[in-house]
Amino acid sequence: MNILKALFGGSEETPEEKQKADEIRRFDMFKYDGVRAAKMGQTDYAVKCYREALKIHEDLEVRDYLSQALIRMGEFDGAREQLKVLAEAEPDNVAIAVREAQTAHMQEDYQGMAAACERAMGVDKDNALVHYLYAQAHIGQGNAVVAVAMLTRAIALDGNMIDAYLLRGRTLLDMGDTEGAGEDKEYLMTEARESEDVLLFAARVERAKGNDATALDIYNKVIEVNPFCVDAFRERGAIKYDKGDMNGAKDDMQTVLELAPEQVADINGDYSADGVEHKVRQAYSNINPLGL
């Protein structure tokens, strides 16, 4: 560039211009090195690059990248600090509030989650995802009735929102409303019957209604979909135990012990002939039959 300036009579760059150009070069280097590192799964290095870029000058896009990287690393407090800066700069950006709510949910900070949802609803009151997240916040705070109302509104806004149907159904079942939960189960079994979560929910609804045979069939399907589903083995075993099928209950509990021994307290896995009934009874004595 200096040669061109000399040829055409231009002046050389001033020290200030050189410093500015160097800052731009270094900022771009750190920013795009961070982007490449993130795409390659090198999240630690990406975070370092983004932080170095921000030391050079402020950039909301870099803060956005940094928040996402911190979330992937499980550094939720740091991510929320970045999201706070982004929210102050762009108060009408619903996506930022949504990410903050989702991050708060991972921290089980339901009050902070609710606050983020309220900000988002102030911008877009007809956003189905925001209503769904707000429902999760209410569930976390023990407000099941309000959560159901929020989920019903989310479904009205987006009739294909499977997650909202599933969460509403689970909440209704937890409240003891088997009829309401059953209605959501029927929809889900029509629209997403291959989903492990949907099948597990459907089995629990049938169990709550006393339809043990149907529940057993559905638990079998869950296990076909995922042979490592601890909940399905545990809950299927509970039905077998209640029906007097001690061998079936023993086999399912043995599988639970193998897959997740920490979930069954005081059971050592020694199923000798003399101790089978006692150990299975001990294993199932504290299990909620609905899996709730």
PDB file of C-alpha atoms in Angstrom:
ATOM      1  CA  MET A   1       0.000   0.000   0.000  1.00  0.00           C
ATOM      2  CA  ASN A   2       2.889   2.388   0.789  1.00  0.00           C
ATOM      3  CA  ILE A   3       4.391   1.670  -2.674  1.00  0.00           C
ATOM      4  CA  LEU A   4       1.126   2.614  -4.350  1.00  0.00           C
ATOM      5  CA  LYS A   5       0.961   5.780  -2.319  1.00  0.00           C
ATOM      6  CA  ALA A   6       4.553   6.620  -3.311  1.00  0.00           C
ATOM      7  CA  LEU A   7       3.840   5.971  -7.008  1.00  0.00           C
ATOM      8  CA  PHE A   8       0.718   8.080  -7.048  1.00  0.00           C
ATOM      9  CA  GLY A   9       1.947  10.739  -4.713  1.00  0.00           C
ATOM     10  CA  GLY A  10      -0.036   9.688  -1.662  1.00  0.00           C
ATOM     11  CA  SER A  11       1.288  10.118   1.841  1.00  0.00           C
ATOM     12  CA  GLU A  12       2.438   7.223   4.004  1.00  0.00           C
ATOM     13  CA  GLU A  13       0.202   5.840   6.733  1.00  0.00           C
ATOM     14  CA  THR A  14       0.352   7.671   9.994  1.00  0.00           C
ATOM     15  CA  PRO A  15       1.241   5.755  13.187  1.00  0.00           C
ATOM     16  CA  GLU A  16      -2.394   6.016  14.218  1.00  0.00           C
ATOM     17  CA  GLU A  17      -3.541   4.479  10.933  1.00  0.00           C
ATOM     18  CA  LYS A  18      -1.007   1.682  11.256  1.00  0.00           C
ATOM     19  CA  GLN A  19      -2.168   0.957  14.789  1.00  0.00           C
ATOM     20  CA  LYS A  20      -5.791   0.948  13.661  1.00  0.00           C
ATOM     21  CA  ALA A  21      -5.045  -1.416  10.783  1.00  0.00           C
ATOM     22  CA  ASP A  22      -3.115  -3.717  13.103  1.00  0.00           C
ATOM     23  CA  GLU A  23      -6.007  -3.778  15.581  1.00  0.00           C
ATOM     24  CA  ILE A  24      -8.436  -4.705  12.808  1.00  0.00           C
ATOM     25  CA  ARG A  25      -6.118  -7.458  11.598  1.00  0.00           C
ATOM     26  CA  ARG A  26      -5.644  -8.880  15.085  1.00  0.00           C
ATOM     27  CA  PHE A  27      -9.360  -8.636  15.897  1.00  0.00           C
ATOM     28  CA  ASP A  28     -10.291 -10.511  12.710  1.00  0.00           C
ATOM     29  CA  MET A  29      -7.625 -13.128  13.408  1.00  0.00           C
ATOM     30  CA  PHE A  30      -8.934 -13.876  16.906  1.00  0.00           C
ATOM     31  CA  LYS A  31     -12.588 -13.729  15.872  1.00  0.00           C
ATOM     32  CA  TYR A  32     -12.333 -16.104  12.936  1.00  0.00           C
ATOM     33  CA  ASP A  33      -9.830 -18.401  14.631  1.00  0.00           C
ATOM     34  CA  GLY A  34     -12.452 -18.722  17.339  1.00  0.00           C
ATOM     35  CA  VAL A  35     -15.169 -19.504  14.818  1.00  0.00           C
ATOM     36  CA  ARG A  36     -13.028 -22.179  13.176  1.00  0.00           C
ATOM     37  CA  ALA A  37     -12.076 -23.667  16.546  1.00  0.00           C
ATOM     38  CA  ALA A  38     -15.726 -23.836  17.600  1.00  0.00           C
ATOM     39  CA  LYS A  39     -16.671 -25.657  14.397  1.00  0.00           C
ATOM     40  CA  MET A  40     -13.886 -28.166  15.081  1.00  0.00           C
ATOM     41  CA  GLY A  41     -15.108 -28.751  18.636  1.00  0.00           C
ATOM     42  CA  GLN A  42     -12.143 -26.944  20.207  1.00  0.00           C
ATOM     43  CA  THR A  43     -14.396 -24.918  22.493  1.00  0.00           C
ATOM     44  CA  ASP A  44     -11.756 -23.993  25.079  1.00  0.00           C
ATOM     45  CA  TYR A  45      -9.557 -22.435  22.417  1.00  0.00           C
ATOM     46  CA  ALA A  46     -12.555 -20.717  20.806  1.00  0.00           C
ATOM     47  CA  VAL A  47     -13.402 -19.038  24.115  1.00  0.00           C
ATOM     48  CA  LYS A  48      -9.833 -17.785  24.470  1.00  0.00           C
ATOM     49  CA  CYS A  49      -9.931 -16.345  20.966  1.00  0.00           C
ATOM     50  CA  TYR A  50     -13.249 -14.599  21.524  1.00  0.00           C
ATOM     51  CA  ARG A  51     -12.025 -13.068  24.770  1.00  0.00           C
ATOM     52  CA  GLU A  52      -8.878 -11.772  23.076  1.00  0.00           C
ATOM     53  CA  ALA A  53     -10.971 -10.286  20.282  1.00  0.00           C
ATOM     54  CA  LEU A  54     -13.174  -8.460  22.799  1.00  0.00           C
ATOM     55  CA  LYS A  55     -10.088  -7.007  24.458  1.00  0.00           C
ATOM     56  CA  ILE A  56      -9.356  -5.229  21.191  1.00  0.00           C
ATOM     57  CA  HIS A  57     -12.833  -3.793  20.709  1.00  0.00           C
ATOM     58  CA  GLU A  58     -16.479  -4.428  21.474  1.00  0.00           C
ATOM     59  CA  ASP A  59     -18.409  -6.634  19.078  1.00  0.00           C
ATOM     60  CA  LEU A  60     -21.882  -8.066  19.738  1.00  0.00           C
ATOM     61  CA  GLU A  61     -21.419 -10.915  17.275  1.00  0.00           C
ATOM     62  CA  VAL A  62     -18.334 -12.082  19.162  1.00  0.00           C
ATOM     63  CA  ARG A  63     -20.224 -11.887  22.453  1.00  0.00           C
ATOM     64  CA  ASP A  64     -22.956 -13.992  20.878  1.00  0.00           C
ATOM     65  CA  TYR A  65     -20.390 -16.615  19.805  1.00  0.00           C
ATOM     66  CA  LEU A  66     -18.792 -16.477  23.242  1.00  0.00           C
ATOM     67  CA  SER A  67     -22.103 -17.053  25.032  1.00  0.00           C
ATOM     68  CA  GLN A  68     -22.784 -20.130  22.907  1.00  0.00           C
ATOM     69  CA  ALA A  69     -19.312 -21.532  23.530  1.00  0.00           C
ATOM     70  CA  LEU A  70     -19.591 -20.986  27.284  1.00  0.00           C
ATOM     71  CA  ILE A  71     -22.925 -22.796  27.323  1.00  0.00           C
ATOM     72  CA  ARG A  72     -21.356 -25.772  25.553  1.00  0.00           C
ATOM     73  CA  MET A  73     -18.651 -25.785  28.231  1.00  0.00           C
ATOM     74  CA  GLY A  74     -21.214 -25.671  31.017  1.00  0.00           C
ATOM     75  CA  GLU A  75     -20.022 -22.250  32.186  1.00  0.00           C
ATOM     76  CA  PHE A  76     -23.532 -20.917  32.542  1.00  0.00           C
ATOM     77  CA  ASP A  77     -22.758 -17.919  34.749  1.00  0.00           C
ATOM     78  CA  GLY A  78     -20.247 -16.648  32.220  1.00  0.00           C
ATOM     79  CA  ALA A  79     -22.692 -17.231  29.375  1.00  0.00           C
ATOM     80  CA  ARG A  80     -25.386 -15.274  31.154  1.00  0.00           C
ATOM     81  CA  GLU A  81     -23.015 -12.381  31.703  1.00  0.00           C
ATOM     82  CA  GLN A  82     -22.525 -12.183  27.956  1.00  0.00           C
ATOM     83  CA  LEU A  83     -26.256 -12.521  27.332  1.00  0.00           C
ATOM     84  CA  LYS A  84     -26.929  -9.669  29.747  1.00  0.00           C
ATOM     85  CA  VAL A  85     -24.664  -7.394  27.711  1.00  0.00           C
ATOM     86  CA  LEU A  86     -26.379  -8.519  24.514  1.00  0.00           C
ATOM     87  CA  ALA A  87     -29.842  -7.937  26.007  1.00  0.00           C
ATOM     88  CA  GLU A  88     -28.917  -4.412  27.085  1.00  0.00           C
ATOM     89  CA  ALA A  89     -27.638  -3.667  23.583  1.00  0.00           C
ATOM     90  CA  GLU A  90     -30.617  -5.297  21.817  1.00  0.00           C
ATOM     91  CA  PRO A  91     -33.618  -5.264  24.213  1.00  0.00           C
ATOM     92  CA  ASP A  92     -36.030  -6.239  21.428  1.00  0.00           C
ATOM     93  CA  ASN A  93     -34.082  -9.350  20.409  1.00  0.00           C
ATOM     94  CA  VAL A  94     -36.288 -12.254  21.512  1.00  0.00           C
ATOM     95  CA  ALA A  95     -33.656 -14.845  20.601  1.00  0.00           C
ATOM     96  CA  ILE A  96     -31.314 -13.464  23.261  1.00  0.00           C
ATOM     97  CA  ALA A  97     -34.008 -13.681  25.943  1.00  0.00           C
ATOM     98  CA  VAL A  98     -34.836 -17.221  24.833  1.00  0.00           C
ATOM     99  CA  ARG A  99     -31.224 -18.311  25.154  1.00  0.00           C
ATOM    100  CA  GLU A 100     -30.980 -16.688  28.562  1.00  0.00           C
ATOM    101  CA  ALA A 101     -34.124 -18.544  29.669  1.00  0.00           C
ATOM    102  CA  GLN A 102     -32.758 -21.837  28.383  1.00  0.00           C
ATOM    103  CA  THR A 103     -29.465 -21.245  30.164  1.00  0.00           C
ATOM    104  CA  ALA A 104     -31.240 -20.394  33.410  1.00  0.00           C
ATOM    105  CA  HIS A 105     -33.229 -23.613  33.045  1.00  0.00           C
ATOM    106  CA  MET A 106     -30.016 -25.622  32.875  1.00  0.00           C
ATOM    107  CA  GLN A 107     -29.002 -23.973  36.148  1.00  0.00           C
ATOM    108  CA  GLU A 108     -32.426 -24.627  37.664  1.00  0.00           C
ATOM    109  CA  ASP A 109     -32.721 -20.877  38.216  1.00  0.00           C
ATOM    110  CA  TYR A 110     -36.448 -20.750  37.581  1.00  0.00           C
ATOM    111  CA  GLN A 111     -36.879 -17.193  38.843  1.00  0.00           C
ATOM    112  CA  GLY A 112     -34.251 -15.937  36.406  1.00  0.00           C
ATOM    113  CA  MET A 113     -35.801 -18.060  33.691  1.00  0.00           C
ATOM    114  CA  ALA A 114     -39.212 -16.525  34.312  1.00  0.00           C
ATOM    115  CA  ALA A 115     -37.739 -13.012  34.187  1.00  0.00           C
ATOM    116  CA  ALA A 116     -36.150 -13.709  30.810  1.00  0.00           C
ATOM    117  CA  CYS A 117     -39.444 -15.091  29.485  1.00  0.00           C
ATOM    118  CA  GLU A 118     -41.338 -12.040  30.713  1.00  0.00           C
ATOM    119  CA  ARG A 119     -38.939  -9.779  28.825  1.00  0.00           C
ATOM    120  CA  ALA A 120     -39.388 -11.854  25.694  1.00  0.00           C
ATOM    121  CA  MET A 121     -43.177 -11.801  25.988  1.00  0.00           C
ATOM    122  CA  GLY A 122     -43.024  -8.032  26.303  1.00  0.00           C
ATOM    123  CA  VAL A 123     -41.570  -8.004  22.804  1.00  0.00           C
ATOM    124  CA  ASP A 124     -43.471 -10.921  21.254  1.00  0.00           C
ATOM    125  CA  LYS A 125     -46.524 -12.084  23.204  1.00  0.00           C
ATOM    126  CA  ASP A 126     -47.407 -14.649  20.538  1.00  0.00           C
ATOM    127  CA  ASN A 127     -44.165 -16.623  20.591  1.00  0.00           C
ATOM    128  CA  ALA A 128     -44.984 -20.288  21.275  1.00  0.00           C
ATOM    129  CA  LEU A 129     -41.455 -21.176  22.382  1.00  0.00           C
ATOM    130  CA  VAL A 130     -41.444 -18.385  24.965  1.00  0.00           C
ATOM    131  CA  HIS A 131     -44.727 -19.652  26.411  1.00  0.00           C
ATOM    132  CA  TYR A 132     -43.272 -23.160  26.573  1.00  0.00           C
ATOM    133  CA  LEU A 133     -40.182 -21.936  28.407  1.00  0.00           C
ATOM    134  CA  TYR A 134     -42.312 -19.829  30.750  1.00  0.00           C
ATOM    135  CA  ALA A 135     -44.292 -22.972  31.554  1.00  0.00           C
ATOM    136  CA  GLN A 136     -41.056 -24.772  32.436  1.00  0.00           C
ATOM    137  CA  ALA A 137     -40.175 -21.903  34.760  1.00  0.00           C
ATOM    138  CA  HIS A 138     -43.562 -22.146  36.471  1.00  0.00           C
ATOM    139  CA  ILE A 139     -43.191 -25.905  36.890  1.00  0.00           C
ATOM    140  CA  GLY A 140     -39.808 -25.333  38.479  1.00  0.00           C
ATOM    141  CA  GLN A 141     -41.440 -22.918  40.924  1.00  0.00           C
ATOM    142  CA  GLY A 142     -44.280 -25.303  41.723  1.00  0.00           C
ATOM    143  CA  ASN A 143     -46.973 -23.440  39.765  1.00  0.00           C
ATOM    144  CA  ALA A 144     -48.395 -26.377  37.829  1.00  0.00           C
ATOM    145  CA  VAL A 145     -51.797 -24.810  37.093  1.00  0.00           C
ATOM    146  CA  VAL A 146     -50.228 -21.714  35.545  1.00  0.00           C
ATOM    147  CA  ALA A 147     -47.806 -23.929  33.628  1.00  0.00           C
ATOM    148  CA  VAL A 148     -50.688 -25.877  32.061  1.00  0.00           C
ATOM    149  CA  ALA A 149     -52.281 -22.600  30.986  1.00  0.00           C
ATOM    150  CA  MET A 150     -49.002 -21.480  29.423  1.00  0.00           C
ATOM    151  CA  LEU A 151     -48.588 -24.785  27.595  1.00  0.00           C
ATOM    152  CA  THR A 152     -52.154 -24.627  26.329  1.00  0.00           C
ATOM    153  CA  ARG A 153     -51.412 -21.173  24.942  1.00  0.00           C
ATOM    154  CA  ALA A 154     -48.191 -22.451  23.335  1.00  0.00           C
ATOM    155  CA  ILE A 155     -50.159 -25.231  21.634  1.00  0.00           C
ATOM    156  CA  ALA A 156     -52.767 -22.731  20.421  1.00  0.00           C
ATOM    157  CA  LEU A 157     -49.954 -20.703  18.861  1.00  0.00           C
ATOM    158  CA  ASP A 158     -48.201 -23.746  17.378  1.00  0.00           C
ATOM    159  CA  GLY A 159     -50.380 -26.818  17.028  1.00  0.00           C
ATOM    160  CA  ASN A 160     -47.420 -28.959  16.007  1.00  0.00           C
ATOM    161  CA  MET A 161     -45.365 -28.308  19.142  1.00  0.00           C
ATOM    162  CA  ILE A 162     -44.847 -31.878  20.329  1.00  0.00           C
ATOM    163  CA  ASP A 163     -42.756 -30.814  23.329  1.00  0.00           C
ATOM    164  CA  ALA A 164     -45.598 -28.640  24.618  1.00  0.00           C
ATOM    165  CA  TYR A 165     -48.109 -31.494  24.382  1.00  0.00           C
ATOM    166  CA  LEU A 166     -45.679 -33.805  26.153  1.00  0.00           C
ATOM    167  CA  LEU A 167     -44.877 -31.389  28.959  1.00  0.00           C
ATOM    168  CA  ARG A 168     -48.549 -30.539  29.447  1.00  0.00           C
ATOM    169  CA  GLY A 169     -49.434 -34.210  29.564  1.00  0.00           C
ATOM    170  CA  ARG A 170     -46.721 -34.959  32.085  1.00  0.00           C
ATOM    171  CA  THR A 171     -47.810 -32.020  34.231  1.00  0.00           C
ATOM    172  CA  LEU A 172     -51.446 -33.075  34.159  1.00  0.00           C
ATOM    173  CA  LEU A 173     -50.471 -36.620  35.087  1.00  0.00           C
ATOM    174  CA  ASP A 174     -48.401 -35.307  37.958  1.00  0.00           C
ATOM    175  CA  MET A 175     -51.476 -33.352  39.086  1.00  0.00           C
ATOM    176  CA  GLY A 176     -53.580 -36.508  39.011  1.00  0.00           C
ATOM    177  CA  ASP A 177     -55.595 -35.485  35.941  1.00  0.00           C
ATOM    178  CA  THR A 178     -55.401 -38.788  34.065  1.00  0.00           C
ATOM    179  CA  GLU A 179     -58.166 -37.796  31.660  1.00  0.00           C
ATOM    180  CA  GLY A 180     -56.414 -34.637  30.559  1.00  0.00           C
ATOM    181  CA  ALA A 181     -53.106 -36.477  30.346  1.00  0.00           C
ATOM    182  CA  GLY A 182     -54.828 -39.192  28.340  1.00  0.00           C
ATOM    183  CA  GLU A 183     -56.032 -36.673  25.760  1.00  0.00           C
ATOM    184  CA  ASP A 184     -52.487 -35.444  25.235  1.00  0.00           C
ATOM    185  CA  LYS A 185     -51.288 -39.046  25.095  1.00  0.00           C
ATOM    186  CA  GLU A 186     -53.735 -39.822  22.279  1.00  0.00           C
ATOM    187  CA  TYR A 187     -52.477 -36.882  20.218  1.00  0.00           C
ATOM    188  CA  LEU A 188     -48.836 -37.759  20.839  1.00  0.00           C
ATOM    189  CA  MET A 189     -49.309 -41.419  19.974  1.00  0.00           C
ATOM    190  CA  THR A 190     -50.816 -40.314  16.675  1.00  0.00           C
ATOM    191  CA  GLU A 191     -48.172 -37.745  15.813  1.00  0.00           C
ATOM    192  CA  ALA A 192     -44.958 -39.043  17.416  1.00  0.00           C
ATOM    193  CA  ARG A 193     -45.446 -42.665  18.425  1.00  0.00           C
ATOM    194  CA  GLU A 194     -41.838 -43.573  17.566  1.00  0.00           C
ATOM    195  CA  SER A 195     -40.489 -41.196  20.229  1.00  0.00           C
ATOM    196  CA  GLU A 196     -39.062 -42.874  23.311  1.00  0.00           C
ATOM    197  CA  ASP A 197     -40.277 -39.999  25.505  1.00  0.00           C
ATOM    198  CA  VAL A 198     -43.790 -40.218  24.081  1.00  0.00           C
ATOM    199  CA  LEU A 199     -43.962 -43.982  24.546  1.00  0.00           C
ATOM    200  CA  LEU A 200     -42.719 -43.723  28.122  1.00  0.00           C
ATOM    201  CA  PHE A 201     -45.331 -41.069  28.874  1.00  0.00           C
ATOM    202  CA  ALA A 202     -48.066 -43.174  27.266  1.00  0.00           C
ATOM    203  CA  ALA A 203     -47.094 -46.181  29.376  1.00  0.00           C
ATOM    204  CA  ARG A 204     -47.290 -44.078  32.532  1.00  0.00           C
ATOM    205  CA  VAL A 205     -50.739 -42.791  31.596  1.00  0.00           C
ATOM    206  CA  GLU A 206     -52.015 -46.323  31.046  1.00  0.00           C
ATOM    207  CA  ARG A 207     -50.462 -47.414  34.335  1.00  0.00           C
ATOM    208  CA  ALA A 208     -52.170 -44.516  36.138  1.00  0.00           C
ATOM    209  CA  LYS A 209     -55.498 -45.541  34.623  1.00  0.00           C
ATOM    210  CA  GLY A 210     -55.021 -49.085  35.846  1.00  0.00           C
ATOM    211  CA  ASN A 211     -54.511 -50.521  32.362  1.00  0.00           C
ATOM    212  CA  ASP A 212     -51.489 -52.598  33.330  1.00  0.00           C
ATOM    213  CA  ALA A 213     -51.589 -54.916  30.327  1.00  0.00           C
ATOM    214  CA  THR A 214     -51.543 -51.993  27.901  1.00  0.00           C
ATOM    215  CA  ALA A 215     -48.830 -50.285  29.937  1.00  0.00           C
ATOM    216  CA  LEU A 216     -46.672 -53.427  29.787  1.00  0.00           C
ATOM    217  CA  ASP A 217     -47.029 -53.567  26.006  1.00  0.00           C
ATOM    218  CA  ILE A 218     -45.946 -49.954  25.684  1.00  0.00           C
ATOM    219  CA  TYR A 219     -42.998 -50.422  28.051  1.00  0.00           C
ATOM    220  CA  ASN A 220     -41.926 -53.307  25.820  1.00  0.00           C
ATOM    221  CA  LYS A 221     -41.988 -50.916  22.855  1.00  0.00           C
ATOM    222  CA  VAL A 222     -39.923 -48.365  24.771  1.00  0.00           C
ATOM    223  CA  ILE A 223     -37.294 -51.014  25.398  1.00  0.00           C
ATOM    224  CA  GLU A 224     -37.348 -52.001  21.721  1.00  0.00           C
ATOM    225  CA  VAL A 225     -36.625 -48.356  20.835  1.00  0.00           C
ATOM    226  CA  ASN A 226     -33.989 -47.991  23.556  1.00  0.00           C
ATOM    227  CA  PRO A 227     -32.679 -51.176  25.204  1.00  0.00           C
ATOM    228  CA  PHE A 228     -30.870 -48.997  27.754  1.00  0.00           C
ATOM    229  CA  CYS A 229     -33.896 -47.077  29.073  1.00  0.00           C
ATOM    230  CA  VAL A 230     -33.565 -47.518  32.826  1.00  0.00           C
ATOM    231  CA  ASP A 231     -36.964 -45.954  33.566  1.00  0.00           C
ATOM    232  CA  ALA A 232     -38.748 -48.434  31.304  1.00  0.00           C
ATOM    233  CA  PHE A 233     -37.131 -51.466  32.949  1.00  0.00           C
ATOM    234  CA  ARG A 234     -37.753 -50.113  36.441  1.00  0.00           C
ATOM    235  CA  GLU A 235     -41.376 -49.194  35.839  1.00  0.00           C
ATOM    236  CA  ARG A 236     -42.156 -52.354  33.870  1.00  0.00           C
ATOM    237  CA  GLY A 237     -40.639 -54.358  36.690  1.00  0.00           C
ATOM    238  CA  ALA A 238     -42.873 -52.578  39.195  1.00  0.00           C
ATOM    239  CA  ILE A 239     -45.962 -53.704  37.284  1.00  0.00           C
ATOM    240  CA  LYS A 240     -44.657 -57.271  37.117  1.00  0.00           C
ATOM    241  CA  TYR A 241     -43.982 -57.183  40.839  1.00  0.00           C
ATOM    242  CA  ASP A 242     -47.508 -55.942  41.598  1.00  0.00           C
ATOM    243  CA  LYS A 243     -48.945 -58.717  39.430  1.00  0.00           C
ATOM    244  CA  GLY A 244     -46.934 -61.360  41.287  1.00  0.00           C
ATOM    245  CA  ASP A 245     -44.466 -62.027  38.472  1.00  0.00           C
ATOM    246  CA  MET A 246     -41.446 -62.233  40.759  1.00  0.00           C
ATOM    247  CA  ASN A 247     -39.107 -63.662  38.136  1.00  0.00           C
ATOM    248  CA  GLY A 248     -40.013 -60.951  35.636  1.00  0.00           C
ATOM    249  CA  ALA A 249     -39.611 -58.256  38.278  1.00  0.00           C
ATOM    250  CA  LYS A 250     -36.262 -59.735  39.299  1.00  0.00           C
ATOM    251  CA  ASP A 251     -35.006 -59.738  35.713  1.00  0.00           C
ATOM    252  CA  ASP A 252     -35.996 -56.107  35.171  1.00  0.00           C
ATOM    253  CA  MET A 253     -34.450 -55.001  38.445  1.00  0.00           C
ATOM    254  CA  GLN A 254     -31.273 -56.877  37.599  1.00  0.00           C
ATOM    255  CA  THR A 255     -31.117 -54.869  34.359  1.00  0.00           C
ATOM    256  CA  VAL A 256     -31.660 -51.627  36.304  1.00  0.00           C
ATOM    257  CA  LEU A 257     -28.805 -52.590  38.620  1.00  0.00           C
ATOM    258  CA  GLU A 258     -26.540 -53.254  35.648  1.00  0.00           C
ATOM    259  CA  LEU A 259     -27.440 -50.047  33.795  1.00  0.00           C
ATOM    260  CA  ALA A 260     -27.674 -47.658  36.751  1.00  0.00           C
ATOM    261  CA  PRO A 261     -26.725 -49.246  40.073  1.00  0.00           C
ATOM    262  CA  GLU A 262     -26.788 -45.872  41.816  1.00  0.00           C
ATOM    263  CA  GLN A 263     -30.548 -45.638  41.279  1.00  0.00           C
ATOM    264  CA  VAL A 264     -31.346 -48.599  43.515  1.00  0.00           C
ATOM    265  CA  ALA A 265     -30.245 -48.014  47.090  1.00  0.00           C
ATOM    266  CA  ASP A 266     -29.236 -50.891  49.362  1.00  0.00           C
ATOM    267  CA  ILE A 267     -29.397 -53.530  46.646  1.00  0.00           C
ATOM    268  CA  ASN A 268     -26.157 -55.422  46.012  1.00  0.00           C
ATOM    269  CA  GLY A 269     -27.257 -57.340  42.923  1.00  0.00           C
ATOM    270  CA  ASP A 270     -26.881 -60.761  44.538  1.00  0.00           C
ATOM    271  CA  TYR A 271     -30.072 -62.528  43.497  1.00  0.00           C
ATOM    272  CA  SER A 272     -29.644 -65.905  45.137  1.00  0.00           C
ATOM    273  CA  ALA A 273     -32.644 -68.225  45.160  1.00  0.00           C
ATOM    274  CA  ASP A 274     -33.340 -67.599  48.845  1.00  0.00           C
ATOM    275  CA  GLY A 275     -33.071 -63.824  48.658  1.00  0.00           C
ATOM    276  CA  VAL A 276     -34.829 -63.013  45.398  1.00  0.00           C
ATOM    277  CA  GLU A 277     -38.233 -62.064  46.768  1.00  0.00           C
ATOM    278  CA  HIS A 278     -36.804 -59.991  49.621  1.00  0.00           C
ATOM    279  CA  LYS A 279     -34.398 -58.083  47.406  1.00  0.00           C
ATOM    280  CA  VAL A 280     -36.938 -57.374  44.687  1.00  0.00           C
ATOM    281  CA  ARG A 281     -39.466 -56.202  47.270  1.00  0.00           C
ATOM    282  CA  GLN A 282     -36.787 -53.962  48.761  1.00  0.00           C
ATOM    283  CA  ALA A 283     -35.902 -52.573  45.345  1.00  0.00           C
ATOM    284  CA  TYR A 284     -39.479 -51.741  44.417  1.00  0.00           C
ATOM    285  CA  SER A 285     -40.708 -50.542  47.795  1.00  0.00           C
ATOM    286  CA  ASN A 286     -39.759 -46.909  47.116  1.00  0.00           C
ATOM    287  CA  ILE A 287     -40.650 -46.703  43.434  1.00  0.00           C
ATOM    288  CA  ASN A 288     -43.497 -44.428  42.408  1.00  0.00           C
ATOM    289  CA  PRO A 289     -45.586 -46.602  40.059  1.00  0.00           C
ATOM    290  CA  LEU A 290     -46.103 -43.644  37.725  1.00  0.00           C
ATOM    291  CA  GLY A 291     -42.423 -42.892  37.450  1.00  0.00           C
ATOM    292  CA  LEU A 292     -43.018 -39.357  38.714  1.00  0.00           C
TER     293      LEU A 292
END
